Amino acid sequence: MSSKIINPEALGAPRGYSNGLLVDGGGKLLFIAGQIAWDNNQKIVSDDFVEQFDKALANVIAVVRAAGGEAENIARLVIYVTDKIEYRARTKEVGDRYRKHMGKHFPAMVLVQVAGLLDDRAKIEIEGIAAIPA
C-alpha cells in the first residue's frame, strides 16, 4: 500500500504535519482510540508534558503494531492537550520525541485544546487512523 502527501501550495508549507495523506487501497483501516500516557497498569507515567506526549504516542504506535502495521502507516492523528501554551513552549522537545517514534513521517494532524481528559493527571491524548497494508 502506498501513500502520497498532499500539500497544496495555496495553503503554504506545513511544519510538522501534512495537510492530507492520500492512501492507495489494498489494505485495512485501523481506528485508534485516544491514548493517554498510561503504562500497562493504567497509571500515568509522569506529570511532565513531554514525557506524557512520548508515552501517548508510543501507545498509539503499539496499537498500530498490534494490528500488523508500523508508524509510517498512520494516516491521521488528533492530539488533544489541556494547555496549548505548554505545548507551544515545549514544541522543540515534543518534536524530538515525535521524530524518535515517527521519523520524518508526518500524517494529517490536528491539535485541539480541551478542558480535561479521562485521567485527571493526563495532559495529552492522541487518537488516530492508520492504513494497514494487506
PDB file of N, CA and C in Angstrom, residues 26-88:
ATOM      1  N   GLY A  26      -6.114  -1.402  -0.858  1.00  0.00           N
ATOM      2  CA  GLY A  26      -5.482  -2.702  -0.792  1.00  0.00           C
ATOM      3  C   GLY A  26      -5.143  -3.114   0.618  1.00  0.00           C
ATOM      4  N   GLY A  27      -5.647  -2.401   1.597  1.00  0.00           N
ATOM      5  CA  GLY A  27      -5.346  -2.728   2.977  1.00  0.00           C
ATOM      6  C   GLY A  27      -6.558  -2.551   3.863  1.00  0.00           C
ATOM      7  N   LYS A  28      -6.295  -2.325   5.130  1.00  0.00           N
ATOM      8  CA  LYS A  28      -7.355  -2.172   6.120  1.00  0.00           C
ATOM      9  C   LYS A  28      -7.169  -0.860   6.865  1.00  0.00           C
ATOM     10  N   LEU A  29      -8.277  -0.269   7.287  1.00  0.00           N
ATOM     11  CA  LEU A  29      -8.218   0.934   8.105  1.00  0.00           C
ATOM     12  C   LEU A  29      -8.297   0.546   9.573  1.00  0.00           C
ATOM     13  N   LEU A  30      -7.415   1.116  10.362  1.00  0.00           N
ATOM     14  CA  LEU A  30      -7.400   0.905  11.802  1.00  0.00           C
ATOM     15  C   LEU A  30      -7.749   2.233  12.471  1.00  0.00           C
ATOM     16  N   PHE A  31      -8.802   2.237  13.266  1.00  0.00           N
ATOM     17  CA  PHE A  31      -9.204   3.421  14.017  1.00  0.00           C
ATOM     18  C   PHE A  31      -8.667   3.261  15.440  1.00  0.00           C
ATOM     19  N   ILE A  32      -7.783   4.156  15.840  1.00  0.00           N
ATOM     20  CA  ILE A  32      -7.065   4.036  17.101  1.00  0.00           C
ATOM     21  C   ILE A  32      -7.732   4.921  18.147  1.00  0.00           C
ATOM     22  N   ALA A  33      -8.200   4.303  19.220  1.00  0.00           N
ATOM     23  CA  ALA A  33      -8.830   5.042  20.312  1.00  0.00           C
ATOM     24  C   ALA A  33      -7.831   6.013  20.931  1.00  0.00           C
ATOM     25  N   GLY A  34      -8.338   7.043  21.568  1.00  0.00           N
ATOM     26  CA  GLY A  34      -7.490   8.005  22.249  1.00  0.00           C
ATOM     27  C   GLY A  34      -6.591   7.328  23.269  1.00  0.00           C
ATOM     28  N   GLN A  35      -5.307   7.641  23.176  1.00  0.00           N
ATOM     29  CA  GLN A  35      -4.312   7.060  24.076  1.00  0.00           C
ATOM     30  C   GLN A  35      -3.709   8.167  24.928  1.00  0.00           C
ATOM     31  N   ILE A  36      -3.684   7.943  26.237  1.00  0.00           N
ATOM     32  CA  ILE A  36      -3.008   8.872  27.140  1.00  0.00           C
ATOM     33  C   ILE A  36      -1.717   8.212  27.607  1.00  0.00           C
ATOM     34  N   ALA A  37      -1.027   8.844  28.511  1.00  0.00           N
ATOM     35  CA  ALA A  37       0.297   8.374  28.935  1.00  0.00           C
ATOM     36  C   ALA A  37       0.216   7.293  30.005  1.00  0.00           C
ATOM     37  N   TRP A  38      -0.676   6.341  29.806  1.00  0.00           N
ATOM     38  CA  TRP A  38      -0.809   5.221  30.738  1.00  0.00           C
ATOM     39  C   TRP A  38       0.230   4.145  30.467  1.00  0.00           C
ATOM     40  N   ASP A  39       0.708   3.533  31.537  1.00  0.00           N
ATOM     41  CA  ASP A  39       1.522   2.332  31.407  1.00  0.00           C
ATOM     42  C   ASP A  39       0.582   1.124  31.379  1.00  0.00           C
ATOM     43  N   ASN A  40       1.130  -0.081  31.450  1.00  0.00           N
ATOM     44  CA  ASN A  40       0.287  -1.278  31.355  1.00  0.00           C
ATOM     45  C   ASN A  40      -0.579  -1.510  32.595  1.00  0.00           C
ATOM     46  N   ASN A  41      -0.379  -0.716  33.645  1.00  0.00           N
ATOM     47  CA  ASN A  41      -1.239  -0.769  34.832  1.00  0.00           C
ATOM     48  C   ASN A  41      -2.261   0.371  34.833  1.00  0.00           C
ATOM     49  N   GLN A  42      -2.356   1.061  33.705  1.00  0.00           N
ATOM     50  CA  GLN A  42      -3.245   2.212  33.533  1.00  0.00           C
ATOM     51  C   GLN A  42      -2.969   3.313  34.555  1.00  0.00           C
ATOM     52  N   LYS A  43      -1.677   3.590  34.715  1.00  0.00           N
ATOM     53  CA  LYS A  43      -1.209   4.681  35.569  1.00  0.00           C
ATOM     54  C   LYS A  43      -0.417   5.657  34.703  1.00  0.00           C
ATOM     55  N   ILE A  44      -0.639   6.943  34.920  1.00  0.00           N
ATOM     56  CA  ILE A  44       0.097   7.975  34.189  1.00  0.00           C
ATOM     57  C   ILE A  44       1.582   7.856  34.534  1.00  0.00           C
ATOM     58  N   VAL A  45       2.435   7.872  33.503  1.00  0.00           N
ATOM     59  CA  VAL A  45       3.865   7.632  33.703  1.00  0.00           C
ATOM     60  C   VAL A  45       4.613   8.817  34.311  1.00  0.00           C
ATOM     61  N   SER A  46       4.092  10.032  34.123  1.00  0.00           N
ATOM     62  CA  SER A  46       4.792  11.225  34.600  1.00  0.00           C
ATOM     63  C   SER A  46       3.829  12.407  34.539  1.00  0.00           C
ATOM     64  N   ASP A  47       4.117  13.443  35.322  1.00  0.00           N
ATOM     65  CA  ASP A  47       3.349  14.685  35.224  1.00  0.00           C
ATOM     66  C   ASP A  47       3.959  15.639  34.199  1.00  0.00           C
ATOM     67  N   ASP A  48       5.118  15.292  33.644  1.00  0.00           N
ATOM     68  CA  ASP A  48       5.804  16.121  32.665  1.00  0.00           C
ATOM     69  C   ASP A  48       5.108  16.028  31.310  1.00  0.00           C
ATOM     70  N   PHE A  49       4.833  17.168  30.692  1.00  0.00           N
ATOM     71  CA  PHE A  49       4.118  17.223  29.420  1.00  0.00           C
ATOM     72  C   PHE A  49       4.808  16.416  28.321  1.00  0.00           C
ATOM     73  N   VAL A  50       6.110  16.596  28.177  1.00  0.00           N
ATOM     74  CA  VAL A  50       6.849  15.904  27.108  1.00  0.00           C
ATOM     75  C   VAL A  50       6.867  14.399  27.346  1.00  0.00           C
ATOM     76  N   GLU A  51       7.044  13.985  28.581  1.00  0.00           N
ATOM     77  CA  GLU A  51       7.013  12.550  28.887  1.00  0.00           C
ATOM     78  C   GLU A  51       5.632  11.974  28.573  1.00  0.00           C
ATOM     79  N   GLN A  52       4.586  12.731  28.868  1.00  0.00           N
ATOM     80  CA  GLN A  52       3.240  12.260  28.550  1.00  0.00           C
ATOM     81  C   GLN A  52       3.028  12.171  27.040  1.00  0.00           C
ATOM     82  N   PHE A  53       3.521  13.149  26.299  1.00  0.00           N
ATOM     83  CA  PHE A  53       3.426  13.087  24.836  1.00  0.00           C
ATOM     84  C   PHE A  53       4.123  11.835  24.317  1.00  0.00           C
ATOM     85  N   ASP A  54       5.331  11.608  24.795  1.00  0.00           N
ATOM     86  CA  ASP A  54       6.140  10.462  24.369  1.00  0.00           C
ATOM     87  C   ASP A  54       5.395   9.143  24.596  1.00  0.00           C
ATOM     88  N   LYS A  55       4.838   8.978  25.779  1.00  0.00           N
ATOM     89  CA  LYS A  55       4.158   7.724  26.111  1.00  0.00           C
ATOM     90  C   LYS A  55       2.837   7.581  25.351  1.00  0.00           C
ATOM     91  N   ALA A  56       2.080   8.658  25.214  1.00  0.00           N
ATOM     92  CA  ALA A  56       0.814   8.588  24.478  1.00  0.00           C
ATOM     93  C   ALA A  56       1.066   8.205  23.018  1.00  0.00           C
ATOM     94  N   LEU A  57       2.086   8.799  22.392  1.00  0.00           N
ATOM     95  CA  LEU A  57       2.400   8.460  21.011  1.00  0.00           C
ATOM     96  C   LEU A  57       2.915   7.019  20.919  1.00  0.00           C
ATOM     97  N   ALA A  58       3.718   6.603  21.866  1.00  0.00           N
ATOM     98  CA  ALA A  58       4.193   5.204  21.893  1.00  0.00           C
ATOM     99  C   ALA A  58       3.009   4.247  22.008  1.00  0.00           C
ATOM    100  N   ASN A  59       2.003   4.615  22.790  1.00  0.00           N
ATOM    101  CA  ASN A  59       0.821   3.773  22.932  1.00  0.00           C
ATOM    102  C   ASN A  59       0.032   3.683  21.629  1.00  0.00           C
ATOM    103  N   VAL A  60      -0.075   4.800  20.910  1.00  0.00           N
ATOM    104  CA  VAL A  60      -0.737   4.783  19.597  1.00  0.00           C
ATOM    105  C   VAL A  60      -0.007   3.808  18.675  1.00  0.00           C
ATOM    106  N   ILE A  61       1.301   3.908  18.638  1.00  0.00           N
ATOM    107  CA  ILE A  61       2.097   3.052  17.755  1.00  0.00           C
ATOM    108  C   ILE A  61       2.011   1.594  18.200  1.00  0.00           C
ATOM    109  N   ALA A  62       1.898   1.340  19.485  1.00  0.00           N
ATOM    110  CA  ALA A  62       1.726  -0.039  19.970  1.00  0.00           C
ATOM    111  C   ALA A  62       0.441  -0.651  19.412  1.00  0.00           C
ATOM    112  N   VAL A  63      -0.621   0.143  19.337  1.00  0.00           N
ATOM    113  CA  VAL A  63      -1.880  -0.350  18.762  1.00  0.00           C
ATOM    114  C   VAL A  63      -1.690  -0.652  17.278  1.00  0.00           C
ATOM    115  N   VAL A  64      -1.006   0.240  16.572  1.00  0.00           N
ATOM    116  CA  VAL A  64      -0.754   0.042  15.136  1.00  0.00           C
ATOM    117  C   VAL A  64       0.061  -1.235  14.916  1.00  0.00           C
ATOM    118  N   ARG A  65       1.081  -1.421  15.700  1.00  0.00           N
ATOM    119  CA  ARG A  65       1.924  -2.619  15.550  1.00  0.00           C
ATOM    120  C   ARG A  65       1.161  -3.894  15.888  1.00  0.00           C
ATOM    121  N   ALA A  66       0.288  -3.825  16.887  1.00  0.00           N
ATOM    122  CA  ALA A  66      -0.519  -4.996  17.246  1.00  0.00           C
ATOM    123  C   ALA A  66      -1.464  -5.390  16.108  1.00  0.00           C
ATOM    124  N   ALA A  67      -1.783  -4.432  15.242  1.00  0.00           N
ATOM    125  CA  ALA A  67      -2.644  -4.698  14.092  1.00  0.00           C
ATOM    126  C   ALA A  67      -1.832  -5.091  12.850  1.00  0.00           C
ATOM    127  N   GLY A  68      -0.503  -5.162  12.987  1.00  0.00           N
ATOM    128  CA  GLY A  68       0.344  -5.566  11.867  1.00  0.00           C
ATOM    129  C   GLY A  68       0.937  -4.417  11.081  1.00  0.00           C
ATOM    130  N   GLY A  69       0.846  -3.202  11.599  1.00  0.00           N
ATOM    131  CA  GLY A  69       1.370  -2.042  10.885  1.00  0.00           C
ATOM    132  C   GLY A  69       2.590  -1.450  11.557  1.00  0.00           C
ATOM    133  N   GLU A  70       3.018  -0.326  11.030  1.00  0.00           N
ATOM    134  CA  GLU A  70       4.156   0.424  11.564  1.00  0.00           C
ATOM    135  C   GLU A  70       3.775   1.896  11.620  1.00  0.00           C
ATOM    136  N   ALA A  71       4.607   2.692  12.237  1.00  0.00           N
ATOM    137  CA  ALA A  71       4.327   4.122  12.400  1.00  0.00           C
ATOM    138  C   ALA A  71       4.020   4.805  11.067  1.00  0.00           C
ATOM    139  N   GLU A  72       4.724   4.410  10.022  1.00  0.00           N
ATOM    140  CA  GLU A  72       4.513   5.063   8.720  1.00  0.00           C
ATOM    141  C   GLU A  72       3.155   4.738   8.102  1.00  0.00           C
ATOM    142  N   ASN A  73       2.403   3.825   8.701  1.00  0.00           N
ATOM    143  CA  ASN A  73       1.052   3.519   8.228  1.00  0.00           C
ATOM    144  C   ASN A  73       0.005   4.444   8.832  1.00  0.00           C
ATOM    145  N   ILE A  74       0.407   5.277   9.784  1.00  0.00           N
ATOM    146  CA  ILE A  74      -0.536   6.217  10.396  1.00  0.00           C
ATOM    147  C   ILE A  74      -0.857   7.318   9.389  1.00  0.00           C
ATOM    148  N   ALA A  75      -2.151   7.491   9.124  1.00  0.00           N
ATOM    149  CA  ALA A  75      -2.600   8.476   8.140  1.00  0.00           C
ATOM    150  C   ALA A  75      -3.098   9.763   8.791  1.00  0.00           C
ATOM    151  N   ARG A  76      -3.571   9.665  10.039  1.00  0.00           N
ATOM    152  CA  ARG A  76      -4.126  10.844  10.713  1.00  0.00           C
ATOM    153  C   ARG A  76      -3.947  10.719  12.219  1.00  0.00           C
ATOM    154  N   LEU A  77      -3.588  11.834  12.838  1.00  0.00           N
ATOM    155  CA  LEU A  77      -3.509  11.922  14.297  1.00  0.00           C
ATOM    156  C   LEU A  77      -4.315  13.122  14.770  1.00  0.00           C
ATOM    157  N   VAL A  78      -5.050  12.931  15.845  1.00  0.00           N
ATOM    158  CA  VAL A  78      -5.725  14.031  16.531  1.00  0.00           C
ATOM    159  C   VAL A  78      -5.097  14.098  17.923  1.00  0.00           C
ATOM    160  N   ILE A  79      -4.536  15.249  18.252  1.00  0.00           N
ATOM    161  CA  ILE A  79      -3.838  15.438  19.515  1.00  0.00           C
ATOM    162  C   ILE A  79      -4.658  16.405  20.368  1.00  0.00           C
ATOM    163  N   TYR A  80      -5.070  15.925  21.529  1.00  0.00           N
ATOM    164  CA  TYR A  80      -5.814  16.750  22.475  1.00  0.00           C
ATOM    165  C   TYR A  80      -4.871  17.135  23.605  1.00  0.00           C
ATOM    166  N   VAL A  81      -4.826  18.428  23.930  1.00  0.00           N
ATOM    167  CA  VAL A  81      -3.996  18.903  25.028  1.00  0.00           C
ATOM    168  C   VAL A  81      -4.855  19.736  25.979  1.00  0.00           C
ATOM    169  N   THR A  82      -4.486  19.736  27.241  1.00  0.00           N
ATOM    170  CA  THR A  82      -5.209  20.553  28.211  1.00  0.00           C
ATOM    171  C   THR A  82      -4.642  21.964  28.299  1.00  0.00           C
ATOM    172  N   ASP A  83      -3.465  22.188  27.675  1.00  0.00           N
ATOM    173  CA  ASP A  83      -2.836  23.504  27.726  1.00  0.00           C
ATOM    174  C   ASP A  83      -1.996  23.720  26.468  1.00  0.00           C
ATOM    175  N   LYS A  84      -2.555  24.441  25.506  1.00  0.00           N
ATOM    176  CA  LYS A  84      -1.826  24.651  24.252  1.00  0.00           C
ATOM    177  C   LYS A  84      -0.614  25.565  24.444  1.00  0.00           C
ATOM    178  N   ILE A  85      -0.631  26.383  25.478  1.00  0.00           N
ATOM    179  CA  ILE A  85       0.530  27.235  25.758  1.00  0.00           C
ATOM    180  C   ILE A  85       1.716  26.375  26.182  1.00  0.00           C
ATOM    181  N   GLU A  86       1.466  25.366  27.009  1.00  0.00           N
ATOM    182  CA  GLU A  86       2.536  24.446  27.400  1.00  0.00           C
ATOM    183  C   GLU A  86       3.045  23.687  26.180  1.00  0.00           C
ATOM    184  N   TYR A  87       2.130  23.276  25.296  1.00  0.00           N
ATOM    185  CA  TYR A  87       2.528  22.597  24.057  1.00  0.00           C
ATOM    186  C   TYR A  87       3.462  23.501  23.249  1.00  0.00           C
ATOM    187  N   ARG A  88       3.056  24.738  23.034  1.00  0.00           N
ATOM    188  CA  ARG A  88       3.879  25.670  22.248  1.00  0.00           C
ATOM    189  C   ARG A  88       5.241  25.910  22.898  1.00  0.00           C
TER     190      ARG A  88
END
